[in-house]
Coordinates of C-alpha atoms in Angstrom, one line a residue:
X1 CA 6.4 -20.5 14.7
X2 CA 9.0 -18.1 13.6
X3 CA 8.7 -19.4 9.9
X4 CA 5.4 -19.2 9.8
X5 CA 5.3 -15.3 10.4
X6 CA 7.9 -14.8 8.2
X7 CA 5.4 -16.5 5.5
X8 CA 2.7 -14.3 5.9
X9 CA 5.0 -11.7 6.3
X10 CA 6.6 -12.1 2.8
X11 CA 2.4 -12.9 1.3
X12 CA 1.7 -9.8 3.2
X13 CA 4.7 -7.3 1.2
X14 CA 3.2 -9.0 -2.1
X15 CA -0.4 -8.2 -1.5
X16 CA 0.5 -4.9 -0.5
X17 CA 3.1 -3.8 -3.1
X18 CA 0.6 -4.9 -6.1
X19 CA -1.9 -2.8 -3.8
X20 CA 0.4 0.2 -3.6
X21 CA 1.0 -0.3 -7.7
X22 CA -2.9 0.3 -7.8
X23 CA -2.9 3.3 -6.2
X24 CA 0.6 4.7 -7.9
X25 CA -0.7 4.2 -11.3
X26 CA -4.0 5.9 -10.3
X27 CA -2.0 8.9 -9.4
X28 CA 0.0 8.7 -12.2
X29 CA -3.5 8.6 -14.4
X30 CA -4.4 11.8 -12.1
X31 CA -1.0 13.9 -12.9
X32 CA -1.5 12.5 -16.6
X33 CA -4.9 14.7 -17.0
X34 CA -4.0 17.2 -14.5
X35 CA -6.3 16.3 -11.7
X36 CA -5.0 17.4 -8.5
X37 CA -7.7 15.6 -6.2
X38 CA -7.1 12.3 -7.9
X39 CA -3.1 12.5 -6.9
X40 CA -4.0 13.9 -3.8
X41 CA -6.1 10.7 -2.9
X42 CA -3.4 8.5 -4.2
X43 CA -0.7 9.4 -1.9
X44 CA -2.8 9.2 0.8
X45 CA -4.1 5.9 -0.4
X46 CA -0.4 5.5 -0.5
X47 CA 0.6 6.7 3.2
X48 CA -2.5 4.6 4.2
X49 CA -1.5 1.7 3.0
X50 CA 1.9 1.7 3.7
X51 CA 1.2 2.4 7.5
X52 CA -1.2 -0.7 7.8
X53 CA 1.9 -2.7 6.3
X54 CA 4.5 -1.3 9.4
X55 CA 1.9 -1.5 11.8
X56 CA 2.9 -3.8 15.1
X57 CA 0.0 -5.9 16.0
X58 CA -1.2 -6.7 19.3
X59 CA -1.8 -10.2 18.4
X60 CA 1.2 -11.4 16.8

């Protein structure tokens, strides 16, 4: 059972850290031609994202 959370676990950090690449390099495209809204929304994509990937889960 244990090695079976750890698996999604580890598929889990992979989906998420190509999602968080995503959203970095769309804030990095914001900064790039100096549109503040666009970075804004990409560290809150950021924050978002990165709180659904620590979250505890009632089911697990």
């Amino acid at each position: 059972m244990a090695r079976v959370y750890f698996v999604r676990m580890k598929s889990r950090i992979i989906v998420y850290t190509i999602l968080i690449a995503a959203v970095a390099a769309m804030g990095y495209f914001g900064y790039t031609i100096n549109a503040r809204k666009l970075m804004w929304l990409s560290g809150v994509g950021i924050v978002f994202l990165l709180f659904h990937l620590f979250r505890k889960r009632e089911n697990q």
